[in-house]
Amino acid sequence: MMAFIELKDVTKEFNNQVVLRGIDLEIKSNEFVTLLGPSGCGKTTTLRIIGGFIEPTGGEVLFDGVDILKLPAYKRPTNTVFQRYSLFPHLNVFENVAFGLRVKDQNREAKKEITTLKEIYKKQIDELQYKVDHDRTSSLELKNQVKLEKKELKEKLDQDIKDLQATFISKKKYEFIIEEKVSKYLKMVGLDGYENRSISKLSGGQMQRVAIARALINEPKVLLLDEPLAALDLKLRQEMQYELKEIQRSAGITFIFVTHDQEEALTMSDKIVVMNKGEIQQVGTPVDIYNEPINRFVANFIGESNIVSGIMKQDYLVHFDGFDFECVDKGFDTNQEVDIVLRPEDLDIVELGTGKISGIVDSVVFKGVHFEIDVKTEHRIYTVHTTDFKAEGMKVDLDWFPEDIHVMEVW
């Protein structure tokens, strides 16, 4: 599938400070894409450039192969939901959602075409009159011919205008269309029956859904979401993650979502774009990003990690903590310095003498669904997530499978 949105070598500077460094990104139609990274990484700047709120210093932004950088925000096929929903407190839910349709003149294009036709007609009439005014022979035949042509042009103009006016939507019919569309999108976001509810009577999650319905009702091709869940409490934020993904599927459009929360990104996304210091670090599916981080930053930012420096001895064999260990990685130079990732949930605490390295249980913290146990070995402390309790001071071994080791280049 061809890219629907393309960013090519996009850069941005503010006050001589570089905030985006050559961003290259492709987004497909109907994808849920998350721009993920810490504060100041450039994710919101990237979103605002796509939406037309910020002009880049350099590069291209293409929609369906067409550069849209000269298009103002209101002419782009996008709509935006901000962290602050900007709902109108004096309007009920129905009118908040309907607002975009009410300010949009459904007959605007036809009216513009009528104006253009009148301008063309006037130009043609002026050209005919010029012929008569500059005819030195004062030919009666020419005057009659021009008169006939003027009449034919006028009749054609009147008919064209009549045809266009026939496409006009009456106010009554437009109100019916508004009611149908508001009902459709409120149902889509799970607020069917809330039409007459005051905004002040809604919960944070309900206000979030009203803002999304209002953004969707004008049927943009792309919905931009700038950390819209940040103001919600944890439980509601988790519920909204699933709802947003379902809304995106129902709407059948592209969502570009900005967040610093890796759980949100992993839960909702088809594609995650990890950013840091104005650069894209890695692009991939949630599974790829989590299981195959490209560097130390991504491994640390996505989930919890034990990151170890080591040496790649040869294909499928890596050295760290004084031992050689089998792995599934290949393609590195012999004796190349590498970083190794061992996820806490991939490590097993086993009886002393039965594992790969030995240590002592240094601390135990109950996290609800698992224990977080730090095991102090000769070279470092490893964090382990397990459902089995181990007492502090207990001597244990750590064990893992070759596929649990992930080897990365050192950046």
PDB file of N, CA and C in Angstrom, residues 147-228:
ATOM      1  N   LYS A 147     -25.474  40.471 -30.958  1.00  0.00           N
ATOM      2  CA  LYS A 147     -26.692  40.477 -30.142  1.00  0.00           C
ATOM      3  C   LYS A 147     -27.198  39.052 -29.911  1.00  0.00           C
ATOM      4  N   LEU A 148     -27.148  38.244 -30.970  1.00  0.00           N
ATOM      5  CA  LEU A 148     -27.595  36.855 -30.869  1.00  0.00           C
ATOM      6  C   LEU A 148     -26.681  36.050 -29.934  1.00  0.00           C
ATOM      7  N   GLU A 149     -25.365  36.268 -30.075  1.00  0.00           N
ATOM      8  CA  GLU A 149     -24.406  35.545 -29.232  1.00  0.00           C
ATOM      9  C   GLU A 149     -24.572  35.930 -27.762  1.00  0.00           C
ATOM     10  N   LYS A 150     -24.850  37.216 -27.504  1.00  0.00           N
ATOM     11  CA  LYS A 150     -25.085  37.669 -26.127  1.00  0.00           C
ATOM     12  C   LYS A 150     -26.307  36.970 -25.532  1.00  0.00           C
ATOM     13  N   LYS A 151     -27.344  36.859 -26.347  1.00  0.00           N
ATOM     14  CA  LYS A 151     -28.570  36.216 -25.893  1.00  0.00           C
ATOM     15  C   LYS A 151     -28.318  34.747 -25.553  1.00  0.00           C
ATOM     16  N   GLU A 152     -27.555  34.062 -26.438  1.00  0.00           N
ATOM     17  CA  GLU A 152     -27.256  32.648 -26.210  1.00  0.00           C
ATOM     18  C   GLU A 152     -26.408  32.455 -24.948  1.00  0.00           C
ATOM     19  N   LEU A 153     -25.436  33.351 -24.757  1.00  0.00           N
ATOM     20  CA  LEU A 153     -24.591  33.279 -23.555  1.00  0.00           C
ATOM     21  C   LEU A 153     -25.413  33.485 -22.289  1.00  0.00           C
ATOM     22  N   LYS A 154     -26.357  34.463 -22.368  1.00  0.00           N
ATOM     23  CA  LYS A 154     -27.200  34.755 -21.207  1.00  0.00           C
ATOM     24  C   LYS A 154     -28.095  33.560 -20.880  1.00  0.00           C
ATOM     25  N   GLU A 155     -28.652  32.929 -21.901  1.00  0.00           N
ATOM     26  CA  GLU A 155     -29.515  31.764 -21.686  1.00  0.00           C
ATOM     27  C   GLU A 155     -28.720  30.605 -21.071  1.00  0.00           C
ATOM     28  N   LYS A 156     -27.491  30.421 -21.587  1.00  0.00           N
ATOM     29  CA  LYS A 156     -26.650  29.343 -21.048  1.00  0.00           C
ATOM     30  C   LYS A 156     -26.279  29.624 -19.592  1.00  0.00           C
ATOM     31  N   LEU A 157     -25.931  30.878 -19.298  1.00  0.00           N
ATOM     32  CA  LEU A 157     -25.594  31.249 -17.924  1.00  0.00           C
ATOM     33  C   LEU A 157     -26.774  31.008 -16.996  1.00  0.00           C
ATOM     34  N   ASP A 158     -27.951  31.445 -17.419  1.00  0.00           N
ATOM     35  CA  ASP A 158     -29.150  31.275 -16.585  1.00  0.00           C
ATOM     36  C   ASP A 158     -29.428  29.804 -16.300  1.00  0.00           C
ATOM     37  N   GLN A 159     -29.237  28.952 -17.324  1.00  0.00           N
ATOM     38  CA  GLN A 159     -29.491  27.527 -17.150  1.00  0.00           C
ATOM     39  C   GLN A 159     -28.454  26.894 -16.211  1.00  0.00           C
ATOM     40  N   ASP A 160     -27.176  27.289 -16.396  1.00  0.00           N
ATOM     41  CA  ASP A 160     -26.111  26.753 -15.532  1.00  0.00           C
ATOM     42  C   ASP A 160     -26.342  27.148 -14.077  1.00  0.00           C
ATOM     43  N   ILE A 161     -26.747  28.399 -13.863  1.00  0.00           N
ATOM     44  CA  ILE A 161     -27.025  28.865 -12.498  1.00  0.00           C
ATOM     45  C   ILE A 161     -28.216  28.113 -11.914  1.00  0.00           C
ATOM     46  N   LYS A 162     -29.229  27.912 -12.747  1.00  0.00           N
ATOM     47  CA  LYS A 162     -30.418  27.188 -12.298  1.00  0.00           C
ATOM     48  C   LYS A 162     -30.057  25.757 -11.885  1.00  0.00           C
ATOM     49  N   ASP A 163     -29.181  25.104 -12.682  1.00  0.00           N
ATOM     50  CA  ASP A 163     -28.755  23.737 -12.363  1.00  0.00           C
ATOM     51  C   ASP A 163     -27.990  23.692 -11.038  1.00  0.00           C
ATOM     52  N   LEU A 164     -27.128  24.678 -10.829  1.00  0.00           N
ATOM     53  CA  LEU A 164     -26.353  24.717  -9.589  1.00  0.00           C
ATOM     54  C   LEU A 164     -27.243  25.016  -8.387  1.00  0.00           C
ATOM     55  N   GLN A 165     -28.185  25.918  -8.565  1.00  0.00           N
ATOM     56  CA  GLN A 165     -29.096  26.255  -7.464  1.00  0.00           C
ATOM     57  C   GLN A 165     -29.964  25.064  -7.074  1.00  0.00           C
ATOM     58  N   ALA A 166     -30.183  24.179  -8.047  1.00  0.00           N
ATOM     59  CA  ALA A 166     -30.978  22.980  -7.757  1.00  0.00           C
ATOM     60  C   ALA A 166     -30.248  22.043  -6.799  1.00  0.00           C
ATOM     61  N   THR A 167     -28.918  22.210  -6.712  1.00  0.00           N
ATOM     62  CA  THR A 167     -28.139  21.371  -5.789  1.00  0.00           C
ATOM     63  C   THR A 167     -28.108  21.947  -4.376  1.00  0.00           C
ATOM     64  N   PHE A 168     -28.617  23.170  -4.206  1.00  0.00           N
ATOM     65  CA  PHE A 168     -28.614  23.789  -2.880  1.00  0.00           C
ATOM     66  C   PHE A 168     -29.418  22.940  -1.896  1.00  0.00           C
ATOM     67  N   ILE A 169     -28.928  22.887  -0.678  1.00  0.00           N
ATOM     68  CA  ILE A 169     -29.631  22.179   0.390  1.00  0.00           C
ATOM     69  C   ILE A 169     -30.417  23.196   1.212  1.00  0.00           C
ATOM     70  N   SER A 170     -31.691  22.946   1.360  1.00  0.00           N
ATOM     71  CA  SER A 170     -32.518  23.866   2.146  1.00  0.00           C
ATOM     72  C   SER A 170     -32.124  23.820   3.615  1.00  0.00           C
ATOM     73  N   LYS A 171     -32.455  24.873   4.344  1.00  0.00           N
ATOM     74  CA  LYS A 171     -32.129  24.940   5.769  1.00  0.00           C
ATOM     75  C   LYS A 171     -32.781  23.782   6.526  1.00  0.00           C
ATOM     76  N   LYS A 172     -34.023  23.475   6.163  1.00  0.00           N
ATOM     77  CA  LYS A 172     -34.746  22.394   6.830  1.00  0.00           C
ATOM     78  C   LYS A 172     -34.060  21.053   6.575  1.00  0.00           C
ATOM     79  N   LYS A 173     -33.676  20.836   5.309  1.00  0.00           N
ATOM     80  CA  LYS A 173     -33.012  19.582   4.967  1.00  0.00           C
ATOM     81  C   LYS A 173     -31.648  19.494   5.644  1.00  0.00           C
ATOM     82  N   TYR A 174     -30.960  20.640   5.718  1.00  0.00           N
ATOM     83  CA  TYR A 174     -29.635  20.654   6.344  1.00  0.00           C
ATOM     84  C   TYR A 174     -29.729  20.337   7.835  1.00  0.00           C
ATOM     85  N   GLU A 175     -30.775  20.818   8.496  1.00  0.00           N
ATOM     86  CA  GLU A 175     -30.980  20.505   9.913  1.00  0.00           C
ATOM     87  C   GLU A 175     -31.186  19.002  10.103  1.00  0.00           C
ATOM     88  N   PHE A 176     -31.897  18.402   9.158  1.00  0.00           N
ATOM     89  CA  PHE A 176     -32.109  16.951   9.214  1.00  0.00           C
ATOM     90  C   PHE A 176     -30.778  16.209   9.061  1.00  0.00           C
ATOM     91  N   ILE A 177     -29.936  16.693   8.133  1.00  0.00           N
ATOM     92  CA  ILE A 177     -28.613  16.086   7.927  1.00  0.00           C
ATOM     93  C   ILE A 177     -27.767  16.215   9.189  1.00  0.00           C
ATOM     94  N   ILE A 178     -27.816  17.397   9.816  1.00  0.00           N
ATOM     95  CA  ILE A 178     -27.060  17.629  11.053  1.00  0.00           C
ATOM     96  C   ILE A 178     -27.502  16.650  12.136  1.00  0.00           C
ATOM     97  N   GLU A 179     -28.818  16.498  12.306  1.00  0.00           N
ATOM     98  CA  GLU A 179     -29.341  15.582  13.329  1.00  0.00           C
ATOM     99  C   GLU A 179     -28.863  14.152  13.082  1.00  0.00           C
ATOM    100  N   GLU A 180     -28.906  13.737  11.821  1.00  0.00           N
ATOM    101  CA  GLU A 180     -28.469  12.376  11.482  1.00  0.00           C
ATOM    102  C   GLU A 180     -26.989  12.162  11.789  1.00  0.00           C
ATOM    103  N   LYS A 181     -26.160  13.152  11.414  1.00  0.00           N
ATOM    104  CA  LYS A 181     -24.718  12.999  11.593  1.00  0.00           C
ATOM    105  C   LYS A 181     -24.322  13.085  13.066  1.00  0.00           C
ATOM    106  N   VAL A 182     -24.946  13.993  13.813  1.00  0.00           N
ATOM    107  CA  VAL A 182     -24.645  14.094  15.245  1.00  0.00           C
ATOM    108  C   VAL A 182     -24.997  12.780  15.931  1.00  0.00           C
ATOM    109  N   SER A 183     -26.166  12.234  15.583  1.00  0.00           N
ATOM    110  CA  SER A 183     -26.595  10.959  16.160  1.00  0.00           C
ATOM    111  C   SER A 183     -25.605   9.848  15.825  1.00  0.00           C
ATOM    112  N   LYS A 184     -25.132   9.823  14.586  1.00  0.00           N
ATOM    113  CA  LYS A 184     -24.182   8.801  14.135  1.00  0.00           C
ATOM    114  C   LYS A 184     -22.887   8.848  14.941  1.00  0.00           C
ATOM    115  N   TYR A 185     -22.333  10.059  15.109  1.00  0.00           N
ATOM    116  CA  TYR A 185     -21.024  10.158  15.760  1.00  0.00           C
ATOM    117  C   TYR A 185     -21.116  10.065  17.279  1.00  0.00           C
ATOM    118  N   LEU A 186     -22.236  10.487  17.861  1.00  0.00           N
ATOM    119  CA  LEU A 186     -22.410  10.269  19.299  1.00  0.00           C
ATOM    120  C   LEU A 186     -22.527   8.775  19.598  1.00  0.00           C
ATOM    121  N   LYS A 187     -23.207   8.066  18.714  1.00  0.00           N
ATOM    122  CA  LYS A 187     -23.309   6.613  18.883  1.00  0.00           C
ATOM    123  C   LYS A 187     -21.933   5.966  18.733  1.00  0.00           C
ATOM    124  N   MET A 188     -21.148   6.465  17.790  1.00  0.00           N
ATOM    125  CA  MET A 188     -19.815   5.916  17.549  1.00  0.00           C
ATOM    126  C   MET A 188     -18.908   6.052  18.768  1.00  0.00           C
ATOM    127  N   VAL A 189     -19.053   7.179  19.502  1.00  0.00           N
ATOM    128  CA  VAL A 189     -18.188   7.409  20.670  1.00  0.00           C
ATOM    129  C   VAL A 189     -18.852   6.980  21.973  1.00  0.00           C
ATOM    130  N   GLY A 190     -20.007   6.306  21.865  1.00  0.00           N
ATOM    131  CA  GLY A 190     -20.655   5.763  23.057  1.00  0.00           C
ATOM    132  C   GLY A 190     -21.430   6.768  23.873  1.00  0.00           C
ATOM    133  N   LEU A 191     -21.938   7.831  23.236  1.00  0.00           N
ATOM    134  CA  LEU A 191     -22.706   8.855  23.955  1.00  0.00           C
ATOM    135  C   LEU A 191     -24.113   9.006  23.390  1.00  0.00           C
ATOM    136  N   ASP A 192     -24.643   7.946  22.818  1.00  0.00           N
ATOM    137  CA  ASP A 192     -26.017   7.968  22.320  1.00  0.00           C
ATOM    138  C   ASP A 192     -26.967   8.268  23.482  1.00  0.00           C
ATOM    139  N   GLY A 193     -27.842   9.257  23.304  1.00  0.00           N
ATOM    140  CA  GLY A 193     -28.766   9.643  24.366  1.00  0.00           C
ATOM    141  C   GLY A 193     -28.282  10.799  25.223  1.00  0.00           C
ATOM    142  N   TYR A 194     -27.083  11.297  24.941  1.00  0.00           N
ATOM    143  CA  TYR A 194     -26.510  12.409  25.711  1.00  0.00           C
ATOM    144  C   TYR A 194     -26.705  13.763  25.020  1.00  0.00           C
ATOM    145  N   GLU A 195     -27.505  13.802  23.968  1.00  0.00           N
ATOM    146  CA  GLU A 195     -27.618  15.003  23.144  1.00  0.00           C
ATOM    147  C   GLU A 195     -27.918  16.265  23.950  1.00  0.00           C
ATOM    148  N   ASN A 196     -28.826  16.183  24.911  1.00  0.00           N
ATOM    149  CA  ASN A 196     -29.266  17.373  25.649  1.00  0.00           C
ATOM    150  C   ASN A 196     -28.500  17.599  26.950  1.00  0.00           C
ATOM    151  N   ARG A 197     -27.485  16.784  27.189  1.00  0.00           N
ATOM    152  CA  ARG A 197     -26.724  16.897  28.435  1.00  0.00           C
ATOM    153  C   ARG A 197     -25.833  18.140  28.404  1.00  0.00           C
ATOM    154  N   SER A 198     -25.787  18.850  29.525  1.00  0.00           N
ATOM    155  CA  SER A 198     -24.902  20.008  29.653  1.00  0.00           C
ATOM    156  C   SER A 198     -23.454  19.541  29.746  1.00  0.00           C
ATOM    157  N   ILE A 199     -22.543  20.304  29.148  1.00  0.00           N
ATOM    158  CA  ILE A 199     -21.124  19.955  29.187  1.00  0.00           C
ATOM    159  C   ILE A 199     -20.617  19.887  30.625  1.00  0.00           C
ATOM    160  N   SER A 200     -21.123  20.762  31.468  1.00  0.00           N
ATOM    161  CA  SER A 200     -20.667  20.803  32.865  1.00  0.00           C
ATOM    162  C   SER A 200     -21.073  19.556  33.651  1.00  0.00           C
ATOM    163  N   LYS A 201     -22.018  18.787  33.120  1.00  0.00           N
ATOM    164  CA  LYS A 201     -22.490  17.577  33.806  1.00  0.00           C
ATOM    165  C   LYS A 201     -21.747  16.318  33.349  1.00  0.00           C
ATOM    166  N   LEU A 202     -20.756  16.481  32.479  1.00  0.00           N
ATOM    167  CA  LEU A 202     -20.044  15.329  31.929  1.00  0.00           C
ATOM    168  C   LEU A 202     -18.774  15.036  32.714  1.00  0.00           C
ATOM    169  N   SER A 203     -18.379  13.769  32.714  1.00  0.00           N
ATOM    170  CA  SER A 203     -17.092  13.373  33.289  1.00  0.00           C
ATOM    171  C   SER A 203     -15.980  13.718  32.301  1.00  0.00           C
ATOM    172  N   GLY A 204     -14.733  13.585  32.750  1.00  0.00           N
ATOM    173  CA  GLY A 204     -13.603  13.867  31.868  1.00  0.00           C
ATOM    174  C   GLY A 204     -13.594  12.982  30.638  1.00  0.00           C
ATOM    175  N   GLY A 205     -13.903  11.698  30.827  1.00  0.00           N
ATOM    176  CA  GLY A 205     -13.931  10.778  29.695  1.00  0.00           C
ATOM    177  C   GLY A 205     -15.040  11.097  28.711  1.00  0.00           C
ATOM    178  N   GLN A 206     -16.189  11.531  29.228  1.00  0.00           N
ATOM    179  CA  GLN A 206     -17.305  11.897  28.356  1.00  0.00           C
ATOM    180  C   GLN A 206     -16.985  13.161  27.563  1.00  0.00           C
ATOM    181  N   MET A 207     -16.338  14.129  28.211  1.00  0.00           N
ATOM    182  CA  MET A 207     -15.934  15.343  27.490  1.00  0.00           C
ATOM    183  C   MET A 207     -14.934  15.001  26.393  1.00  0.00           C
ATOM    184  N   GLN A 208     -14.044  14.070  26.692  1.00  0.00           N
ATOM    185  CA  GLN A 208     -13.081  13.605  25.706  1.00  0.00           C
ATOM    186  C   GLN A 208     -13.800  13.059  24.475  1.00  0.00           C
ATOM    187  N   ARG A 209     -14.843  12.265  24.704  1.00  0.00           N
ATOM    188  CA  ARG A 209     -15.583  11.654  23.598  1.00  0.00           C
ATOM    189  C   ARG A 209     -16.374  12.688  22.800  1.00  0.00           C
ATOM    190  N   VAL A 210     -16.910  13.694  23.488  1.00  0.00           N
ATOM    191  CA  VAL A 210     -17.601  14.782  22.779  1.00  0.00           C
ATOM    192  C   VAL A 210     -16.622  15.493  21.848  1.00  0.00           C
ATOM    193  N   ALA A 211     -15.417  15.766  22.349  1.00  0.00           N
ATOM    194  CA  ALA A 211     -14.399  16.439  21.534  1.00  0.00           C
ATOM    195  C   ALA A 211     -14.037  15.606  20.308  1.00  0.00           C
ATOM    196  N   ILE A 212     -13.967  14.294  20.473  1.00  0.00           N
ATOM    197  CA  ILE A 212     -13.640  13.415  19.348  1.00  0.00           C
ATOM    198  C   ILE A 212     -14.782  13.393  18.335  1.00  0.00           C
ATOM    199  N   ALA A 213     -16.023  13.302  18.822  1.00  0.00           N
ATOM    200  CA  ALA A 213     -17.180  13.317  17.913  1.00  0.00           C
ATOM    201  C   ALA A 213     -17.226  14.618  17.128  1.00  0.00           C
ATOM    202  N   ARG A 214     -16.955  15.735  17.801  1.00  0.00           N
ATOM    203  CA  ARG A 214     -16.962  17.037  17.122  1.00  0.00           C
ATOM    204  C   ARG A 214     -15.878  17.094  16.048  1.00  0.00           C
ATOM    205  N   ALA A 215     -14.730  16.482  16.329  1.00  0.00           N
ATOM    206  CA  ALA A 215     -13.639  16.486  15.356  1.00  0.00           C
ATOM    207  C   ALA A 215     -13.926  15.570  14.171  1.00  0.00           C
ATOM    208  N   LEU A 216     -14.690  14.501  14.402  1.00  0.00           N
ATOM    209  CA  LEU A 216     -14.958  13.526  13.341  1.00  0.00           C
ATOM    210  C   LEU A 216     -16.115  13.914  12.434  1.00  0.00           C
ATOM    211  N   ILE A 217     -17.014  14.773  12.919  1.00  0.00           N
ATOM    212  CA  ILE A 217     -18.281  14.988  12.210  1.00  0.00           C
ATOM    213  C   ILE A 217     -18.095  15.641  10.844  1.00  0.00           C
ATOM    214  N   ASN A 218     -17.016  16.401  10.660  1.00  0.00           N
ATOM    215  CA  ASN A 218     -16.749  16.988   9.344  1.00  0.00           C
ATOM    216  C   ASN A 218     -16.002  16.026   8.423  1.00  0.00           C
ATOM    217  N   GLU A 219     -15.844  14.788   8.896  1.00  0.00           N
ATOM    218  CA  GLU A 219     -15.283  13.689   8.110  1.00  0.00           C
ATOM    219  C   GLU A 219     -13.896  14.002   7.540  1.00  0.00           C
ATOM    220  N   PRO A 220     -12.939  14.310   8.421  1.00  0.00           N
ATOM    221  CA  PRO A 220     -11.563  14.497   7.953  1.00  0.00           C
ATOM    222  C   PRO A 220     -10.965  13.160   7.544  1.00  0.00           C
ATOM    223  N   LYS A 221      -9.919  13.206   6.749  1.00  0.00           N
ATOM    224  CA  LYS A 221      -9.212  11.978   6.399  1.00  0.00           C
ATOM    225  C   LYS A 221      -8.225  11.579   7.490  1.00  0.00           C
ATOM    226  N   VAL A 222      -7.838  12.573   8.305  1.00  0.00           N
ATOM    227  CA  VAL A 222      -6.855  12.334   9.363  1.00  0.00           C
ATOM    228  C   VAL A 222      -7.311  13.031  10.634  1.00  0.00           C
ATOM    229  N   LEU A 223      -7.270  12.313  11.756  1.00  0.00           N
ATOM    230  CA  LEU A 223      -7.536  12.930  13.058  1.00  0.00           C
ATOM    231  C   LEU A 223      -6.223  13.003  13.827  1.00  0.00           C
ATOM    232  N   LEU A 224      -5.870  14.220  14.241  1.00  0.00           N
ATOM    233  CA  LEU A 224      -4.650  14.455  15.009  1.00  0.00           C
ATOM    234  C   LEU A 224      -5.021  14.589  16.478  1.00  0.00           C
ATOM    235  N   LEU A 225      -4.351  13.838  17.342  1.00  0.00           N
ATOM    236  CA  LEU A 225      -4.682  13.835  18.771  1.00  0.00           C
ATOM    237  C   LEU A 225      -3.435  14.167  19.584  1.00  0.00           C
ATOM    238  N   ASP A 226      -3.449  15.336  20.221  1.00  0.00           N
ATOM    239  CA  ASP A 226      -2.288  15.834  20.962  1.00  0.00           C
ATOM    240  C   ASP A 226      -2.444  15.548  22.454  1.00  0.00           C
ATOM    241  N   GLU A 227      -1.960  14.390  22.890  1.00  0.00           N
ATOM    242  CA  GLU A 227      -2.027  13.947  24.292  1.00  0.00           C
ATOM    243  C   GLU A 227      -3.420  14.153  24.905  1.00  0.00           C
ATOM    244  N   PRO A 228      -4.468  13.651  24.254  1.00  0.00           N
ATOM    245  CA  PRO A 228      -5.832  13.915  24.729  1.00  0.00           C
ATOM    246  C   PRO A 228      -6.203  13.182  26.010  1.00  0.00           C
TER     247      PRO A 228
END
